[in-house]
CSV table of C-alpha atoms in Angstrom, one decimal:
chain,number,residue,atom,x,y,z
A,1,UNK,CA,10.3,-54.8,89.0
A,2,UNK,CA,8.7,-54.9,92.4
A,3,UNK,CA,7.0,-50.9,91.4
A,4,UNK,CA,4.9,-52.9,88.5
A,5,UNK,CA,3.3,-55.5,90.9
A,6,UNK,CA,2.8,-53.2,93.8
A,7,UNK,CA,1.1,-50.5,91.3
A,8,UNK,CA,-1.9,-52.5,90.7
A,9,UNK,CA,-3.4,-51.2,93.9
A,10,UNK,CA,-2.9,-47.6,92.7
A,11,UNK,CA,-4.5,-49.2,89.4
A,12,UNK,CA,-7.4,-50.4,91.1
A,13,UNK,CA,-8.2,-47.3,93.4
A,14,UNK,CA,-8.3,-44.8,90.3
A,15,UNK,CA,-10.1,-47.4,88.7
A,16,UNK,CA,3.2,-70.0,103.7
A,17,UNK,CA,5.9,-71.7,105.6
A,18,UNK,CA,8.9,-72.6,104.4
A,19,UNK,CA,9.6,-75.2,102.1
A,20,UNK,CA,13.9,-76.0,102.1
A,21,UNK,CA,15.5,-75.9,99.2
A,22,UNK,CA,17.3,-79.0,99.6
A,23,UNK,CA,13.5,-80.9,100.3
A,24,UNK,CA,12.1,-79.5,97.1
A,25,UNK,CA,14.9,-81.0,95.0
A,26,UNK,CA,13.4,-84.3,95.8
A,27,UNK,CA,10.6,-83.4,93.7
A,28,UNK,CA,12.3,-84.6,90.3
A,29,UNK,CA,11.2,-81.9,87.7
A,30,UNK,CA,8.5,-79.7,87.7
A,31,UNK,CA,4.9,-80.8,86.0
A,32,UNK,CA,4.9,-78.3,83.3
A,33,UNK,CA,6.2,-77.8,79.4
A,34,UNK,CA,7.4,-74.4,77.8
A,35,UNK,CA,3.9,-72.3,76.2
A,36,UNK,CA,5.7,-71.6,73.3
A,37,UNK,CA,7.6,-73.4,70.0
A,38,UNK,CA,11.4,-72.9,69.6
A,39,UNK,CA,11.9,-69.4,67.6
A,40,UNK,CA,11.1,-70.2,64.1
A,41,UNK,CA,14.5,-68.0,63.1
A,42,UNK,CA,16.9,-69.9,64.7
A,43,UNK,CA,18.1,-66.9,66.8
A,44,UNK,CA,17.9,-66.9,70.5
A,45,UNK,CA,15.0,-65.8,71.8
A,46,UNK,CA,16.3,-63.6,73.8
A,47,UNK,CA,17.7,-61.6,71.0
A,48,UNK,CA,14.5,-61.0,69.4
A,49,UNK,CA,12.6,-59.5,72.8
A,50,UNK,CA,15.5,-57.6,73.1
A,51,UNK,CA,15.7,-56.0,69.6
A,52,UNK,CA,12.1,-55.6,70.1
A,53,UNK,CA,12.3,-53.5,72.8
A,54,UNK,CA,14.9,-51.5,71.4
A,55,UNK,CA,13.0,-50.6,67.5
A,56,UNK,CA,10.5,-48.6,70.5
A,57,UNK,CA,13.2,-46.4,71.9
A,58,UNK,CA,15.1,-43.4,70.3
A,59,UNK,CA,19.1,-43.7,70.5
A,60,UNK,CA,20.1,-45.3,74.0
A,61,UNK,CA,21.2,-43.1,77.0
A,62,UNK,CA,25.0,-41.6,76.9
A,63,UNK,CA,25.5,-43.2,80.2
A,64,UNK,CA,24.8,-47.0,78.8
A,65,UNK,CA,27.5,-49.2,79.4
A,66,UNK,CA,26.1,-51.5,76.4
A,67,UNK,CA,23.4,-51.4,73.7
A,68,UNK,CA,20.5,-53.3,73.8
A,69,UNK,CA,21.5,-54.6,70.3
A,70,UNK,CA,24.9,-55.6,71.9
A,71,UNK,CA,22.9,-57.4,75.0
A,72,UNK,CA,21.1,-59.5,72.1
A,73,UNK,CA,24.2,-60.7,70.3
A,74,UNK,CA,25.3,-62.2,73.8
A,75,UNK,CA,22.1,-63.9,75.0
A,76,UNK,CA,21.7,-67.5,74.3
A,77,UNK,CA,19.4,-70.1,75.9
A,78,UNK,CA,19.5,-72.8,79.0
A,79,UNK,CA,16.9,-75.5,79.1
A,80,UNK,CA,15.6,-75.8,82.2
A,81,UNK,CA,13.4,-78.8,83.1
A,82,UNK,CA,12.0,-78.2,79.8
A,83,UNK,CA,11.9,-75.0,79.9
A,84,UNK,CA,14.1,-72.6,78.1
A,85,UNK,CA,15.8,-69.8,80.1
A,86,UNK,CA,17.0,-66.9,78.7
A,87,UNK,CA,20.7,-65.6,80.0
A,88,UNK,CA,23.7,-63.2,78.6
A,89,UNK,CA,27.4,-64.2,79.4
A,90,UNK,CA,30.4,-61.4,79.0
A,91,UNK,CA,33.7,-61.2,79.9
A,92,UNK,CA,36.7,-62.6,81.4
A,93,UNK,CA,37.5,-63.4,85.3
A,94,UNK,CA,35.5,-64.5,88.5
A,95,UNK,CA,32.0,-65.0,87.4
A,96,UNK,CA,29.1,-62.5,88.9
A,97,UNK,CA,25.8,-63.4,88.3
A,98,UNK,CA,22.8,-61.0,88.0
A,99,UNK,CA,19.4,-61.5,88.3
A,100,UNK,CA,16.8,-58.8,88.1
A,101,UNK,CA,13.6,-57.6,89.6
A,102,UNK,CA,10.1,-58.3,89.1
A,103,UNK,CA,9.2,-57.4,85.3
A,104,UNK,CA,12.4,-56.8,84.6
A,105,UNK,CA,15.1,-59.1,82.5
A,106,UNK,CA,19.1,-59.0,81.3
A,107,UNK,CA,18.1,-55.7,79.5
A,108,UNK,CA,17.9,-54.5,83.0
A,109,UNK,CA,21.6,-54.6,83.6
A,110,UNK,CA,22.0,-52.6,80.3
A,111,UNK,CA,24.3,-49.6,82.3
A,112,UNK,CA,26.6,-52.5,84.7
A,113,UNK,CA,27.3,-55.6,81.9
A,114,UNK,CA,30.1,-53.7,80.2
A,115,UNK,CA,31.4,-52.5,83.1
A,116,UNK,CA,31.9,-55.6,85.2
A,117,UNK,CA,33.0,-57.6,82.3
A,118,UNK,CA,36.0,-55.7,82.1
A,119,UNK,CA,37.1,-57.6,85.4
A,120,UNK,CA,34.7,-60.5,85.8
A,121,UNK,CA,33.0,-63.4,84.1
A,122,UNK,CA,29.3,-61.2,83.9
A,123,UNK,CA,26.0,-64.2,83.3
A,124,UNK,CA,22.7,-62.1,83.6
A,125,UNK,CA,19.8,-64.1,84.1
A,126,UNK,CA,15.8,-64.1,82.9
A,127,UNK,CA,13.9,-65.6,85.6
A,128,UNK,CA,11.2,-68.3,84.3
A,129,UNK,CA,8.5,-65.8,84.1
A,130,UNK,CA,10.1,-62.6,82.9
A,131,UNK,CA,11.9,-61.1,79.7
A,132,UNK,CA,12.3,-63.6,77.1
A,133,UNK,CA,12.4,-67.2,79.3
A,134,UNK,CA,9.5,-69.3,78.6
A,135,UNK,CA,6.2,-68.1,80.6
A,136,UNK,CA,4.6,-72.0,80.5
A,137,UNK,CA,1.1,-72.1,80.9
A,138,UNK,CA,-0.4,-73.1,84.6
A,139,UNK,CA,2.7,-72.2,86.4
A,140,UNK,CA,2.9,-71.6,89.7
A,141,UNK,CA,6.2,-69.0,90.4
A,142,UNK,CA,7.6,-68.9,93.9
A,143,UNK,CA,10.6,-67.6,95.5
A,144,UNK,CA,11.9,-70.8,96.2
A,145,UNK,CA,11.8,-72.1,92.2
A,146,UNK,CA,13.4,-68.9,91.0
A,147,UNK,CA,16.2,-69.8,93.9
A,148,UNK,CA,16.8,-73.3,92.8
A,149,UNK,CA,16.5,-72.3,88.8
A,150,UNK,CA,19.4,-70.3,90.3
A,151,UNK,CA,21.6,-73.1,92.0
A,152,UNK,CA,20.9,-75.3,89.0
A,153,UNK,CA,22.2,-72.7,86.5
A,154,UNK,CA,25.5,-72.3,88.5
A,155,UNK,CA,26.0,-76.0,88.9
A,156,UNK,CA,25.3,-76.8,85.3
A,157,UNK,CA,26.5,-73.3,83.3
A,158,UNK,CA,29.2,-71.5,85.4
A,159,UNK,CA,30.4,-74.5,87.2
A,160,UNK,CA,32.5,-72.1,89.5
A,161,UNK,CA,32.3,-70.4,92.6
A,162,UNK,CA,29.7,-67.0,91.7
A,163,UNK,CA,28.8,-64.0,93.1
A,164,UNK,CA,25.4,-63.1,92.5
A,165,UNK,CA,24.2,-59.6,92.5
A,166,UNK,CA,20.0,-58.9,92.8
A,167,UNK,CA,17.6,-56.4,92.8
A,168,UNK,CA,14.4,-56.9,94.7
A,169,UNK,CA,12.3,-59.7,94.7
A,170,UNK,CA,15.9,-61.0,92.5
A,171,UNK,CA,17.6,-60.4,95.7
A,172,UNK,CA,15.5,-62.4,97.6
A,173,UNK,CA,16.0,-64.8,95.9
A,174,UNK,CA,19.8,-64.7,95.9
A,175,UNK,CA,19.3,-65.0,99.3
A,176,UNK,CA,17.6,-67.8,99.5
A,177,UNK,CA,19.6,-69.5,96.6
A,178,UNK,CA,22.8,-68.5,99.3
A,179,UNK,CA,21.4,-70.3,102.2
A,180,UNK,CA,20.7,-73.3,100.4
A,181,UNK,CA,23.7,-74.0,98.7
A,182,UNK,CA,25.6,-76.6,99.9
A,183,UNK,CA,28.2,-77.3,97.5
A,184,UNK,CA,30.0,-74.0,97.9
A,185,UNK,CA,28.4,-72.2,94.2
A,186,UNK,CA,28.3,-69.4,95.8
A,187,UNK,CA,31.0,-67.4,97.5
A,188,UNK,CA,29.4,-63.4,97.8
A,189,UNK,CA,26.4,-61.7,98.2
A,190,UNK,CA,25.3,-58.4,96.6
A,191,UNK,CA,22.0,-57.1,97.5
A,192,UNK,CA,20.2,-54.1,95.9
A,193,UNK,CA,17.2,-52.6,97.8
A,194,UNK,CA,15.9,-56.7,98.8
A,195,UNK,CA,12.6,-57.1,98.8
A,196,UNK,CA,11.3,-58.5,102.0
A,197,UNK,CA,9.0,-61.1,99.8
A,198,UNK,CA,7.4,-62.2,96.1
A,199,UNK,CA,4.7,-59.8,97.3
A,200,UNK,CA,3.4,-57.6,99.5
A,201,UNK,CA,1.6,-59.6,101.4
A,202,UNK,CA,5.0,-60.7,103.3
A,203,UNK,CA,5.8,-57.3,105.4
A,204,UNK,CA,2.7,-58.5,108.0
A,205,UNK,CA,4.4,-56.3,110.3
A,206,UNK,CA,4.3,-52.9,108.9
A,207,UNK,CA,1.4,-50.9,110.5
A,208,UNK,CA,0.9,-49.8,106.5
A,209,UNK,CA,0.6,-53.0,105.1
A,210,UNK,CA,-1.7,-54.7,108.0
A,211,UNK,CA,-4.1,-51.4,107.1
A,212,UNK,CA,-3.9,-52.4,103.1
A,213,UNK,CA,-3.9,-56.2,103.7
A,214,UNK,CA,-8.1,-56.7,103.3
A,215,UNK,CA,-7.8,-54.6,100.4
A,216,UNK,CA,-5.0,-56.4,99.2
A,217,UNK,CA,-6.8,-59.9,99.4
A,218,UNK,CA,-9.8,-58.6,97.8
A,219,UNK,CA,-7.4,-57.3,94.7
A,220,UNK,CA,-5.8,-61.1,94.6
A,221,UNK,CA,-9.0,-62.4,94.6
A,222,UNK,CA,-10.1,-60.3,91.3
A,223,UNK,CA,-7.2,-60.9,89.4
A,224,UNK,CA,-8.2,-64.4,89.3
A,225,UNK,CA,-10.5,-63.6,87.4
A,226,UNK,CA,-9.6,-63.7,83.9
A,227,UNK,CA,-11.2,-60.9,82.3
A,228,UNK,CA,-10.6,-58.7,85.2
A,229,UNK,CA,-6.8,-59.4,85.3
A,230,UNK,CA,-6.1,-59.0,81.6
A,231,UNK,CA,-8.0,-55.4,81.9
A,232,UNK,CA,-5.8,-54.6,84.9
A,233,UNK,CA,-2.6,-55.7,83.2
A,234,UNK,CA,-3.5,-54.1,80.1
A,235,UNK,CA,-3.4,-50.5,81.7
A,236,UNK,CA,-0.6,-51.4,83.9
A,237,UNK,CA,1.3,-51.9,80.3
A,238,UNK,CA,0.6,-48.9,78.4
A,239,UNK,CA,3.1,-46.5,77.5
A,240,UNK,CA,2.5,-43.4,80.2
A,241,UNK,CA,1.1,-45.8,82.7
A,242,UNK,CA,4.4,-47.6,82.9
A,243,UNK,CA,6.6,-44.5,82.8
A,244,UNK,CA,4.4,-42.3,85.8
A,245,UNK,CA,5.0,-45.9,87.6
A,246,UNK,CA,9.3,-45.7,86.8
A,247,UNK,CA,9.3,-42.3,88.1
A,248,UNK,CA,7.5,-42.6,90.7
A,249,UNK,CA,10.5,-45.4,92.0
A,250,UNK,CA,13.4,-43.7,90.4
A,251,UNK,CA,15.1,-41.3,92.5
A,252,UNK,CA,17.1,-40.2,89.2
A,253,UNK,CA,14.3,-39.2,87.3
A,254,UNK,CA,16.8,-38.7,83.6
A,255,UNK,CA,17.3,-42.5,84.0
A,256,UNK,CA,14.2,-43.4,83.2
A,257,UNK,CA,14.2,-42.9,79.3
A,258,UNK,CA,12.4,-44.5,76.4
A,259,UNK,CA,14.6,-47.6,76.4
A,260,UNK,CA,13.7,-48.3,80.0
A,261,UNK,CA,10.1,-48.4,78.8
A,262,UNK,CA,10.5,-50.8,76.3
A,263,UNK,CA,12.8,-53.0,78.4
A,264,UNK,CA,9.9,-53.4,81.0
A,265,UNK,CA,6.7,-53.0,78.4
A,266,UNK,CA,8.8,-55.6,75.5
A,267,UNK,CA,8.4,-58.9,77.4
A,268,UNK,CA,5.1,-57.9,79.2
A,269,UNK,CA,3.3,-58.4,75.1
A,270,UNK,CA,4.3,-62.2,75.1
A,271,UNK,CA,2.7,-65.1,75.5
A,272,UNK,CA,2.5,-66.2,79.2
A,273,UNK,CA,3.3,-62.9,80.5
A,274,UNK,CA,0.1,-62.1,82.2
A,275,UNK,CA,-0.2,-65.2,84.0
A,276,UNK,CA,3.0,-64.9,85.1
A,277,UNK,CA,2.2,-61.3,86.6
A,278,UNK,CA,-0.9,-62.9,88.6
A,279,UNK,CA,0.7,-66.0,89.9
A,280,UNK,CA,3.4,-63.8,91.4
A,281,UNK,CA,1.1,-61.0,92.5
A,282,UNK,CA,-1.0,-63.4,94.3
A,283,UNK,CA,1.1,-66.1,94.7
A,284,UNK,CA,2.8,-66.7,98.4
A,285,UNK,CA,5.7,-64.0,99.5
A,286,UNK,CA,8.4,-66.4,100.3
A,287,UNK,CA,10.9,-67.1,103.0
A,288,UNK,CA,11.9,-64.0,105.1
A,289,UNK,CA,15.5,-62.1,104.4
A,290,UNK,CA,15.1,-61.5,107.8
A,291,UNK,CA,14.9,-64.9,109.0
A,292,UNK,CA,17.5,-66.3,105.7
A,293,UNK,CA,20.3,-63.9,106.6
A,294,UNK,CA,21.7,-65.2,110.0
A,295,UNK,CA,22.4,-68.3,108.4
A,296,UNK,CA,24.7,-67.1,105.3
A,297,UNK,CA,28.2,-66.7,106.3
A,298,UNK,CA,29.9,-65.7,102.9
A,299,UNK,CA,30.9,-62.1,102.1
A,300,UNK,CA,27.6,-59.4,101.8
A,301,UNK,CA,27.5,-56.2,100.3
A,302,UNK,CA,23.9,-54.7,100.8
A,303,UNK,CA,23.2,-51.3,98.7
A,304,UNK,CA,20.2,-49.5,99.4
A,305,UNK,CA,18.6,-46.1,97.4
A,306,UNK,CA,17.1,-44.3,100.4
A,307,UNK,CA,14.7,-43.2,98.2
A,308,UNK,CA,13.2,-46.5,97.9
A,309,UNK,CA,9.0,-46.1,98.1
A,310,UNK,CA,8.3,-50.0,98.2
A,311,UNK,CA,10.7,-51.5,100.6
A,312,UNK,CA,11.2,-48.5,102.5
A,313,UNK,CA,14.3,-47.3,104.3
A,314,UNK,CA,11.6,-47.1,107.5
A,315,UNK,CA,9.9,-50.3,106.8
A,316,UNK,CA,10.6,-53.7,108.4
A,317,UNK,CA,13.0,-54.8,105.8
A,318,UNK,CA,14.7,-51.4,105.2
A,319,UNK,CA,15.2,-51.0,109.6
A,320,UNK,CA,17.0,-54.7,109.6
A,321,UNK,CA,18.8,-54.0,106.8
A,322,UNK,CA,20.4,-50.8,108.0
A,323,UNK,CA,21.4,-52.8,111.1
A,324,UNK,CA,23.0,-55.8,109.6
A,325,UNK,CA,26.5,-55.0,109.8
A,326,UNK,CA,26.2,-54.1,113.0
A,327,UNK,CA,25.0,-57.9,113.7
A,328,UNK,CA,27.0,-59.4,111.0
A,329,UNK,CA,30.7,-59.1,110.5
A,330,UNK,CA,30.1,-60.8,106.8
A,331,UNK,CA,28.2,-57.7,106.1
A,332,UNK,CA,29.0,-54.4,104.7
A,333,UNK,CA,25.9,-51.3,103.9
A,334,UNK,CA,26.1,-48.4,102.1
A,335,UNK,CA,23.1,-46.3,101.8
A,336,UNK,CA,22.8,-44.3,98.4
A,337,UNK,CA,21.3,-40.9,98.9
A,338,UNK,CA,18.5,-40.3,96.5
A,339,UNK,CA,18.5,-43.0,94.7
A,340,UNK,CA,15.2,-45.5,94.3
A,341,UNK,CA,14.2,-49.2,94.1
A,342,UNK,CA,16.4,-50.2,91.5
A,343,UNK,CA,20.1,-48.9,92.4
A,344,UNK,CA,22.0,-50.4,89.5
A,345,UNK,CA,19.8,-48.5,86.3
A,346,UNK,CA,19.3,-45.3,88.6
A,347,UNK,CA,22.6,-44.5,89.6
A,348,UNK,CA,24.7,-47.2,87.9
A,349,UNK,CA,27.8,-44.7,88.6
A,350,UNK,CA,27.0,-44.9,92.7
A,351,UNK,CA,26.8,-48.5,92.3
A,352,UNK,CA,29.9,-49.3,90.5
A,353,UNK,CA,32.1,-47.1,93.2
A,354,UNK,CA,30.8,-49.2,95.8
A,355,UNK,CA,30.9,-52.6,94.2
A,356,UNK,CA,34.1,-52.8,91.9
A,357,UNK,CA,36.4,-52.4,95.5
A,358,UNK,CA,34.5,-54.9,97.0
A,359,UNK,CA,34.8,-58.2,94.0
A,360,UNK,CA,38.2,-56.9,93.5
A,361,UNK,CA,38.7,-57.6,97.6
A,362,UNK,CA,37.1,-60.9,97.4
A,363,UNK,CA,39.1,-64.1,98.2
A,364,UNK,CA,39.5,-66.4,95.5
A,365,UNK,CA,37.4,-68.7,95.0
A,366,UNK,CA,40.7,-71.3,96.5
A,367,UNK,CA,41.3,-69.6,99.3
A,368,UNK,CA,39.4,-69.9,102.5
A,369,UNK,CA,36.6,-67.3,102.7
A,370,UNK,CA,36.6,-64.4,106.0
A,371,UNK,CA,35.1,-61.7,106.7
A,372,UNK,CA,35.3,-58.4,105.0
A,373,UNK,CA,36.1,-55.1,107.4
């Protein structure tokens, strides 16, 4: 999540232009091999992180929609440009595809899979990077690779019209998947509390972030340094750390459990992971929502947890969010009242009122898509 890469300045005191989609294809494949040998079990990766995470947590929350142990049975593996990606398909009906936060993964979605397979097609997603994709060694992660991993997978896995739901720096990257697409792959838009960039470097125009911005190129500058960056990442990992760093962006403090832990802290032990946390916490922010979102004209649903203390209801991002629709005919907001960064684990319940309605009111994927009211 967003809240694990923004902590390491909390960590530390107690202690480019755009580059189109459809250009960067041209590129062939990416320079780079998976860091790690196919699982020596034969079982999907992905199943073993998530089993891992779940032998650390007493019995799962009442209000879980599915099991970590049942996530596992339904994650298989994509290869990507040589790389493996790690994804989860359930269900029956117009596919939805999610794709988490920062530090987060398919286990993520652990209180919405069951629900929204009972009416769609659900494919949850592990970004290159994060849960139990490969992390490959050298890598440099950007907004725009995790938006064309994300084009890719629906042309070559779904191979139908999707929906794709994300959280944070995931919804930016929906975004930015959306305004690229040119073969129609995508036909809605959910956004949960979008991050205004990979980083925080991008919000340049927040009075709070030009005061933290020296502060937060001297930090970039030290995690590049090896020894310094696995310290930093170590006590970013352990047990307490991680949970005073859920709470602190949960609004529904009983959500964040001893699974939750795991789900973040499981992944964050493998091979790859650390590099992968200080390409993207130094790496370049991205395209803009702000400057993406005029040009998608498909169906958006934006729900945001007022409670959010990264991209802030007051912040730069938060303020153009809350006046989209009012721009936008193609968009609908709701704001959820005490609820934090990540919407979909914190008040799963909120969530699913406000999103069922709207896939059910959808066009089909054959008829010609207008805008919602």
């Amino acid at each position: 999540m967003a809240a694990v890469a923004a902590h390491h300045h909390r960590v530390f005191s107690s202690a480019t232009p755009r580059t189109h989609l459809r250009d960067h294809r041209r590129s062939s494949s990416l320079p780079f091999s998976s860091s790690s040998s196919p699982p020596a079990d034969g079982r999907p990766r992905g199943a073993r992180v998530l089993r891992h995470a779940s032998s650390g947590s007493s019995a799962a929350p009442a209000n879980s929609s599915s099991s970590l142990e049942e996530l596992a049975r339904s994650c298989t593996t994509w290869t990507w440009r040589g790389m493996r990606v790690n994804y989860l398909v359930r269900g029956e009906g117009p596919p939805v595809l999610l794709v988490h936060g920062f530090g987060a993964s398919v286990a993520h979605w652990r209180r919405n899979i069951g629900v929204l397979s009972e009416s769609n097609t659900v494919y949850a997603i592990d970004l290159l990077g994060f849960g139990a994709s490969d992390k490959p060694a050298g890598f440099s992660y950007t907004m725009e690779t995790w938006a064309e991993l994300i084009l890719e997978f629906l042309d070559e896995v779904v191979k139908r019209p999707t929906v794709l739901v994300g959280n944070s720096v995931g919804s930016l990257a929906c975004v930015i998947a959306a305004s690229d697409s040119t073969r129609d792959l995508v036909r809605g838009l959910v956004l949960l509390n979008c991050s205004g960039g990979m980083n925080n470097k991008a919000i340049v125009d927040d009075w709070r972030i030009k005061l933290l911005l020296p502060l937060l190129w001297l930090i970039d500058f030290l995690l590049k340094q090896k020894r310094i960056a696995s310290a930093l990442f170590g006590r970013v990992k352990e047990r307490q750390n991680l949970k005073d760093i859920l709470l602190s962006v949960y609004g529904n403090k009983d959500a964040v459990d001893d699974e939750l832990v795991e789900i973040i802290r499981g992944p964050a032990d493998t091979e790859g992971a650390l590099d992968a946390f200080v390409s993207t916490v130094t790496g370049p922010p991205g395209p803009s929502p702000i400057a993406l979102m005029p040009e998608i004209k498909i169906p958006v649903l934006v729900l945001w947890g007022d409670q959010d203390p990264f991209t802030l209801i007051d912040g730069p991002v938060g303020k153009y969010f809350s006046g989209l629709p009012s721009e936008l005919s193609n968009v609908k907001l709701h704001m959820l009242e005490g609820v934090g960064h990540c919407p979909h684990d914190d008040r799963p319940d909120l969530v699913h009122e406000k999103l069922l309605p709207w896939l059910a009111n959808l066009p089909s994927a054959a008829e010609p898509e207008v805008a919602l009211t």
